[in-house]
Amino acid sequence: MSLFHNVELLPGVVKHNDIATSWSWSKFLTSINKIDEKNKAVEKETWMKENVDAEGRQDFVEDGRMWPYVVPVNAFAEHIFANYTDKLTEGVVVEYTVRDYEDLMQSSVKTIWLAKIMKIAGYRLLLRWVGAKDEGDEKFDFWTNIGSNVLHSVGYGSITQGNKQAYAYIPPRFIADRWKEDGVDSVAKHIQSTMMPLQYVRTLRKHFEEDRKRVITEYVFKVNDRVELLDYNNSTRVRPARVQKSGWTKNLRPCDGD
């Protein structure tokens, strides 16, 4: 019996004709990175008119995005807030810091009020204050990031009370001014009637605060974790290593054995 047999050598890469409907991520990124210079010039001109300081006009600075296009969060299979964005829906109620009264409050007291999610766009949430019911109130809608430290689940302000920080439930000024028209005690009554049914509303999950802090600050790699490092001298080879120190920069030590 022969120890050898015939083999057929095949080319490493089989070439195919380009298909018009085929998807190419690299082509997509290339196309969205092409900046429309005309539109950019208009935006720059507008920005220069609106941003003037005592020393003259400030330089136009790009914000680092792929202007004027962006890649949506849901285009990626994994992202740090997937557990929240996958479950968030329009109508969820949250608590958000109100800045209308900062000049009237002590530094240890923050005003907070309820807002409803009107639209979700990746990590960005469009919020509308609870009580903004009149025609045209959509002009007070605002965008925030799900990672913002002034965005909380319902009930956060009532359970987070201490010597260093306290929260007071007060609606934005434009809502409070309307409620005052009903009488001296009307604002307090409106606040009470708004807060009463909150136990039945849909909000962020109970441990949202802790989970948000964890997913933002927790490092993927921990001390003594085993990893593989790409060999800079040969991109086709990897070598084992062990994590000695974990942080935003990793301290790794190559392993020659166990």
PDB file of C-alpha atoms in Angstrom, residues 101-255:
ATOM      1  CA  TYR A 101     -33.465  76.467  39.642  1.00  0.00           C
ATOM      2  CA  GLU A 102     -29.727  76.041  40.156  1.00  0.00           C
ATOM      3  CA  ASP A 103     -29.342  79.716  41.103  1.00  0.00           C
ATOM      4  CA  LEU A 104     -32.010  79.339  43.816  1.00  0.00           C
ATOM      5  CA  MET A 105     -30.952  76.030  45.375  1.00  0.00           C
ATOM      6  CA  GLN A 106     -28.139  75.172  47.747  1.00  0.00           C
ATOM      7  CA  SER A 107     -25.304  73.183  46.218  1.00  0.00           C
ATOM      8  CA  SER A 108     -26.393  70.128  48.216  1.00  0.00           C
ATOM      9  CA  VAL A 109     -29.904  70.165  46.699  1.00  0.00           C
ATOM     10  CA  LYS A 110     -30.677  69.233  43.111  1.00  0.00           C
ATOM     11  CA  THR A 111     -34.047  69.530  41.406  1.00  0.00           C
ATOM     12  CA  ILE A 112     -35.285  66.537  39.475  1.00  0.00           C
ATOM     13  CA  TRP A 113     -38.383  65.780  37.412  1.00  0.00           C
ATOM     14  CA  LEU A 114     -39.988  63.100  35.285  1.00  0.00           C
ATOM     15  CA  ALA A 115     -39.569  62.729  31.552  1.00  0.00           C
ATOM     16  CA  LYS A 116     -40.897  60.271  28.992  1.00  0.00           C
ATOM     17  CA  ILE A 117     -38.845  58.679  26.214  1.00  0.00           C
ATOM     18  CA  MET A 118     -40.288  59.821  22.887  1.00  0.00           C
ATOM     19  CA  LYS A 119     -37.665  58.419  20.520  1.00  0.00           C
ATOM     20  CA  ILE A 120     -34.580  56.190  20.685  1.00  0.00           C
ATOM     21  CA  ALA A 121     -31.610  56.637  18.354  1.00  0.00           C
ATOM     22  CA  GLY A 122     -28.708  54.439  19.388  1.00  0.00           C
ATOM     23  CA  TYR A 123     -27.459  55.762  22.719  1.00  0.00           C
ATOM     24  CA  ARG A 124     -29.448  58.978  22.321  1.00  0.00           C
ATOM     25  CA  LEU A 125     -32.877  59.376  23.919  1.00  0.00           C
ATOM     26  CA  LEU A 126     -35.380  62.094  23.035  1.00  0.00           C
ATOM     27  CA  LEU A 127     -37.170  63.072  26.261  1.00  0.00           C
ATOM     28  CA  ARG A 128     -40.315  65.071  26.962  1.00  0.00           C
ATOM     29  CA  TRP A 129     -41.088  66.451  30.400  1.00  0.00           C
ATOM     30  CA  VAL A 130     -44.119  64.938  32.121  1.00  0.00           C
ATOM     31  CA  GLY A 131     -46.691  67.739  32.261  1.00  0.00           C
ATOM     32  CA  ALA A 132     -45.737  69.201  28.878  1.00  0.00           C
ATOM     33  CA  LYS A 133     -49.152  68.624  27.334  1.00  0.00           C
ATOM     34  CA  ASP A 134     -50.006  71.909  25.633  1.00  0.00           C
ATOM     35  CA  GLU A 135     -49.739  72.465  21.917  1.00  0.00           C
ATOM     36  CA  GLY A 136     -46.216  73.434  20.948  1.00  0.00           C
ATOM     37  CA  ASP A 137     -44.611  71.915  24.048  1.00  0.00           C
ATOM     38  CA  GLU A 138     -42.544  69.636  21.829  1.00  0.00           C
ATOM     39  CA  LYS A 139     -40.132  72.570  21.500  1.00  0.00           C
ATOM     40  CA  PHE A 140     -39.001  71.748  25.047  1.00  0.00           C
ATOM     41  CA  ASP A 141     -38.092  68.169  24.084  1.00  0.00           C
ATOM     42  CA  PHE A 142     -34.395  67.422  24.445  1.00  0.00           C
ATOM     43  CA  TRP A 143     -31.859  64.726  23.617  1.00  0.00           C
ATOM     44  CA  THR A 144     -29.664  63.000  26.177  1.00  0.00           C
ATOM     45  CA  ASN A 145     -27.282  60.049  26.280  1.00  0.00           C
ATOM     46  CA  ILE A 146     -28.204  56.846  28.073  1.00  0.00           C
ATOM     47  CA  GLY A 147     -24.819  57.049  29.788  1.00  0.00           C
ATOM     48  CA  SER A 148     -25.525  60.499  31.254  1.00  0.00           C
ATOM     49  CA  ASN A 149     -25.096  60.701  35.034  1.00  0.00           C
ATOM     50  CA  VAL A 150     -28.169  62.955  35.341  1.00  0.00           C
ATOM     51  CA  LEU A 151     -30.487  60.304  33.862  1.00  0.00           C
ATOM     52  CA  HIS A 152     -32.066  58.001  36.455  1.00  0.00           C
ATOM     53  CA  SER A 153     -34.780  55.416  36.916  1.00  0.00           C
ATOM     54  CA  VAL A 154     -38.040  56.504  38.555  1.00  0.00           C
ATOM     55  CA  GLY A 155     -37.640  56.607  42.334  1.00  0.00           C
ATOM     56  CA  TYR A 156     -33.964  57.501  42.323  1.00  0.00           C
ATOM     57  CA  GLY A 157     -34.544  60.969  43.780  1.00  0.00           C
ATOM     58  CA  SER A 158     -36.657  59.671  46.665  1.00  0.00           C
ATOM     59  CA  ILE A 159     -34.273  56.910  47.776  1.00  0.00           C
ATOM     60  CA  THR A 160     -31.057  58.901  47.268  1.00  0.00           C
ATOM     61  CA  GLN A 161     -31.293  61.316  50.161  1.00  0.00           C
ATOM     62  CA  GLY A 162     -28.321  62.047  52.396  1.00  0.00           C
ATOM     63  CA  ASN A 163     -26.351  64.748  54.139  1.00  0.00           C
ATOM     64  CA  LYS A 164     -24.207  65.478  51.089  1.00  0.00           C
ATOM     65  CA  GLN A 165     -26.903  65.340  48.414  1.00  0.00           C
ATOM     66  CA  ALA A 166     -30.680  65.704  48.375  1.00  0.00           C
ATOM     67  CA  TYR A 167     -33.205  65.813  45.546  1.00  0.00           C
ATOM     68  CA  ALA A 168     -36.380  67.883  45.234  1.00  0.00           C
ATOM     69  CA  TYR A 169     -39.100  67.020  42.723  1.00  0.00           C
ATOM     70  CA  ILE A 170     -39.904  70.263  40.907  1.00  0.00           C
ATOM     71  CA  PRO A 171     -41.073  70.500  37.280  1.00  0.00           C
ATOM     72  CA  PRO A 172     -39.316  72.767  34.760  1.00  0.00           C
ATOM     73  CA  ARG A 173     -40.173  76.438  35.069  1.00  0.00           C
ATOM     74  CA  PHE A 174     -42.501  76.569  32.058  1.00  0.00           C
ATOM     75  CA  ILE A 175     -44.684  73.832  33.588  1.00  0.00           C
ATOM     76  CA  ALA A 176     -44.580  75.276  37.105  1.00  0.00           C
ATOM     77  CA  ASP A 177     -45.646  78.709  35.835  1.00  0.00           C
ATOM     78  CA  ARG A 178     -48.784  77.176  34.283  1.00  0.00           C
ATOM     79  CA  TRP A 179     -49.652  75.295  37.439  1.00  0.00           C
ATOM     80  CA  LYS A 180     -49.347  78.491  39.511  1.00  0.00           C
ATOM     81  CA  GLU A 181     -52.262  79.951  37.577  1.00  0.00           C
ATOM     82  CA  ASP A 182     -54.595  77.489  39.341  1.00  0.00           C
ATOM     83  CA  GLY A 183     -53.869  78.923  42.797  1.00  0.00           C
ATOM     84  CA  VAL A 184     -51.262  79.312  45.532  1.00  0.00           C
ATOM     85  CA  ASP A 185     -51.108  75.623  46.450  1.00  0.00           C
ATOM     86  CA  SER A 186     -51.707  74.324  42.947  1.00  0.00           C
ATOM     87  CA  VAL A 187     -48.071  73.476  42.179  1.00  0.00           C
ATOM     88  CA  ALA A 188     -47.774  71.188  45.210  1.00  0.00           C
ATOM     89  CA  LYS A 189     -51.086  69.509  44.330  1.00  0.00           C
ATOM     90  CA  HIS A 190     -50.027  68.953  40.727  1.00  0.00           C
ATOM     91  CA  ILE A 191     -46.709  67.476  41.852  1.00  0.00           C
ATOM     92  CA  GLN A 192     -48.476  65.130  44.261  1.00  0.00           C
ATOM     93  CA  SER A 193     -51.002  63.987  41.661  1.00  0.00           C
ATOM     94  CA  THR A 194     -48.185  63.360  39.185  1.00  0.00           C
ATOM     95  CA  MET A 195     -46.068  61.358  41.638  1.00  0.00           C
ATOM     96  CA  MET A 196     -48.867  59.162  43.010  1.00  0.00           C
ATOM     97  CA  PRO A 197     -49.247  56.683  40.097  1.00  0.00           C
ATOM     98  CA  LEU A 198     -45.502  56.256  39.510  1.00  0.00           C
ATOM     99  CA  GLN A 199     -45.472  52.739  40.949  1.00  0.00           C
ATOM    100  CA  TYR A 200     -47.342  51.605  37.847  1.00  0.00           C
ATOM    101  CA  VAL A 201     -45.211  53.252  35.146  1.00  0.00           C
ATOM    102  CA  ARG A 202     -42.534  51.524  33.107  1.00  0.00           C
ATOM    103  CA  THR A 203     -39.033  52.746  33.902  1.00  0.00           C
ATOM    104  CA  LEU A 204     -35.392  51.647  33.803  1.00  0.00           C
ATOM    105  CA  ARG A 205     -34.625  48.555  35.826  1.00  0.00           C
ATOM    106  CA  LYS A 206     -33.949  48.812  39.545  1.00  0.00           C
ATOM    107  CA  HIS A 207     -30.155  48.492  39.460  1.00  0.00           C
ATOM    108  CA  PHE A 208     -29.680  50.734  36.440  1.00  0.00           C
ATOM    109  CA  GLU A 209     -27.345  53.124  38.296  1.00  0.00           C
ATOM    110  CA  GLU A 210     -24.947  50.395  39.426  1.00  0.00           C
ATOM    111  CA  ASP A 211     -25.033  48.589  36.090  1.00  0.00           C
ATOM    112  CA  ARG A 212     -24.359  51.784  34.125  1.00  0.00           C
ATOM    113  CA  LYS A 213     -21.337  52.600  36.258  1.00  0.00           C
ATOM    114  CA  ARG A 214     -20.081  49.040  35.917  1.00  0.00           C
ATOM    115  CA  VAL A 215     -20.313  48.784  32.132  1.00  0.00           C
ATOM    116  CA  ILE A 216     -18.568  52.145  31.704  1.00  0.00           C
ATOM    117  CA  THR A 217     -15.751  51.726  34.230  1.00  0.00           C
ATOM    118  CA  GLU A 218     -15.229  47.967  34.573  1.00  0.00           C
ATOM    119  CA  TYR A 219     -12.259  46.664  32.665  1.00  0.00           C
ATOM    120  CA  VAL A 220     -12.690  43.709  30.325  1.00  0.00           C
ATOM    121  CA  PHE A 221      -9.466  42.035  31.445  1.00  0.00           C
ATOM    122  CA  LYS A 222      -8.657  41.212  35.064  1.00  0.00           C
ATOM    123  CA  VAL A 223      -5.365  40.447  36.772  1.00  0.00           C
ATOM    124  CA  ASN A 224      -4.090  36.897  36.027  1.00  0.00           C
ATOM    125  CA  ASP A 225      -6.363  36.497  33.001  1.00  0.00           C
ATOM    126  CA  ARG A 226      -4.699  34.557  30.191  1.00  0.00           C
ATOM    127  CA  VAL A 227      -4.726  36.258  26.807  1.00  0.00           C
ATOM    128  CA  GLU A 228      -3.090  35.941  23.415  1.00  0.00           C
ATOM    129  CA  LEU A 229      -0.873  38.688  21.989  1.00  0.00           C
ATOM    130  CA  LEU A 230      -0.312  39.319  18.315  1.00  0.00           C
ATOM    131  CA  ASP A 231       3.341  38.946  17.381  1.00  0.00           C
ATOM    132  CA  TYR A 232       4.397  42.283  15.886  1.00  0.00           C
ATOM    133  CA  ASN A 233       7.180  40.582  13.942  1.00  0.00           C
ATOM    134  CA  ASN A 234       4.804  38.123  12.324  1.00  0.00           C
ATOM    135  CA  SER A 235       1.114  39.005  12.096  1.00  0.00           C
ATOM    136  CA  THR A 236       0.183  35.338  11.573  1.00  0.00           C
ATOM    137  CA  ARG A 237       1.486  34.291  14.990  1.00  0.00           C
ATOM    138  CA  VAL A 238       0.210  34.841  18.511  1.00  0.00           C
ATOM    139  CA  ARG A 239       1.849  34.191  21.856  1.00  0.00           C
ATOM    140  CA  PRO A 240       0.266  33.549  25.276  1.00  0.00           C
ATOM    141  CA  ALA A 241       0.459  36.162  28.013  1.00  0.00           C
ATOM    142  CA  ARG A 242      -0.905  36.860  31.489  1.00  0.00           C
ATOM    143  CA  VAL A 243      -2.437  40.123  32.711  1.00  0.00           C
ATOM    144  CA  GLN A 244      -0.350  41.600  35.532  1.00  0.00           C
ATOM    145  CA  LYS A 245      -2.149  44.933  35.862  1.00  0.00           C
ATOM    146  CA  SER A 246      -5.577  45.927  34.585  1.00  0.00           C
ATOM    147  CA  GLY A 247      -6.723  49.394  33.578  1.00  0.00           C
ATOM    148  CA  TRP A 248      -7.323  51.497  30.489  1.00  0.00           C
ATOM    149  CA  THR A 249      -3.783  50.430  29.540  1.00  0.00           C
ATOM    150  CA  LYS A 250      -2.825  46.802  30.133  1.00  0.00           C
ATOM    151  CA  ASN A 251       0.401  45.480  31.678  1.00  0.00           C
ATOM    152  CA  LEU A 252       0.991  42.082  30.111  1.00  0.00           C
ATOM    153  CA  ARG A 253       3.745  39.536  30.606  1.00  0.00           C
ATOM    154  CA  PRO A 254       4.442  36.914  27.935  1.00  0.00           C
ATOM    155  CA  CYS A 255       4.243  33.353  29.226  1.00  0.00           C
TER     156      CYS A 255
END
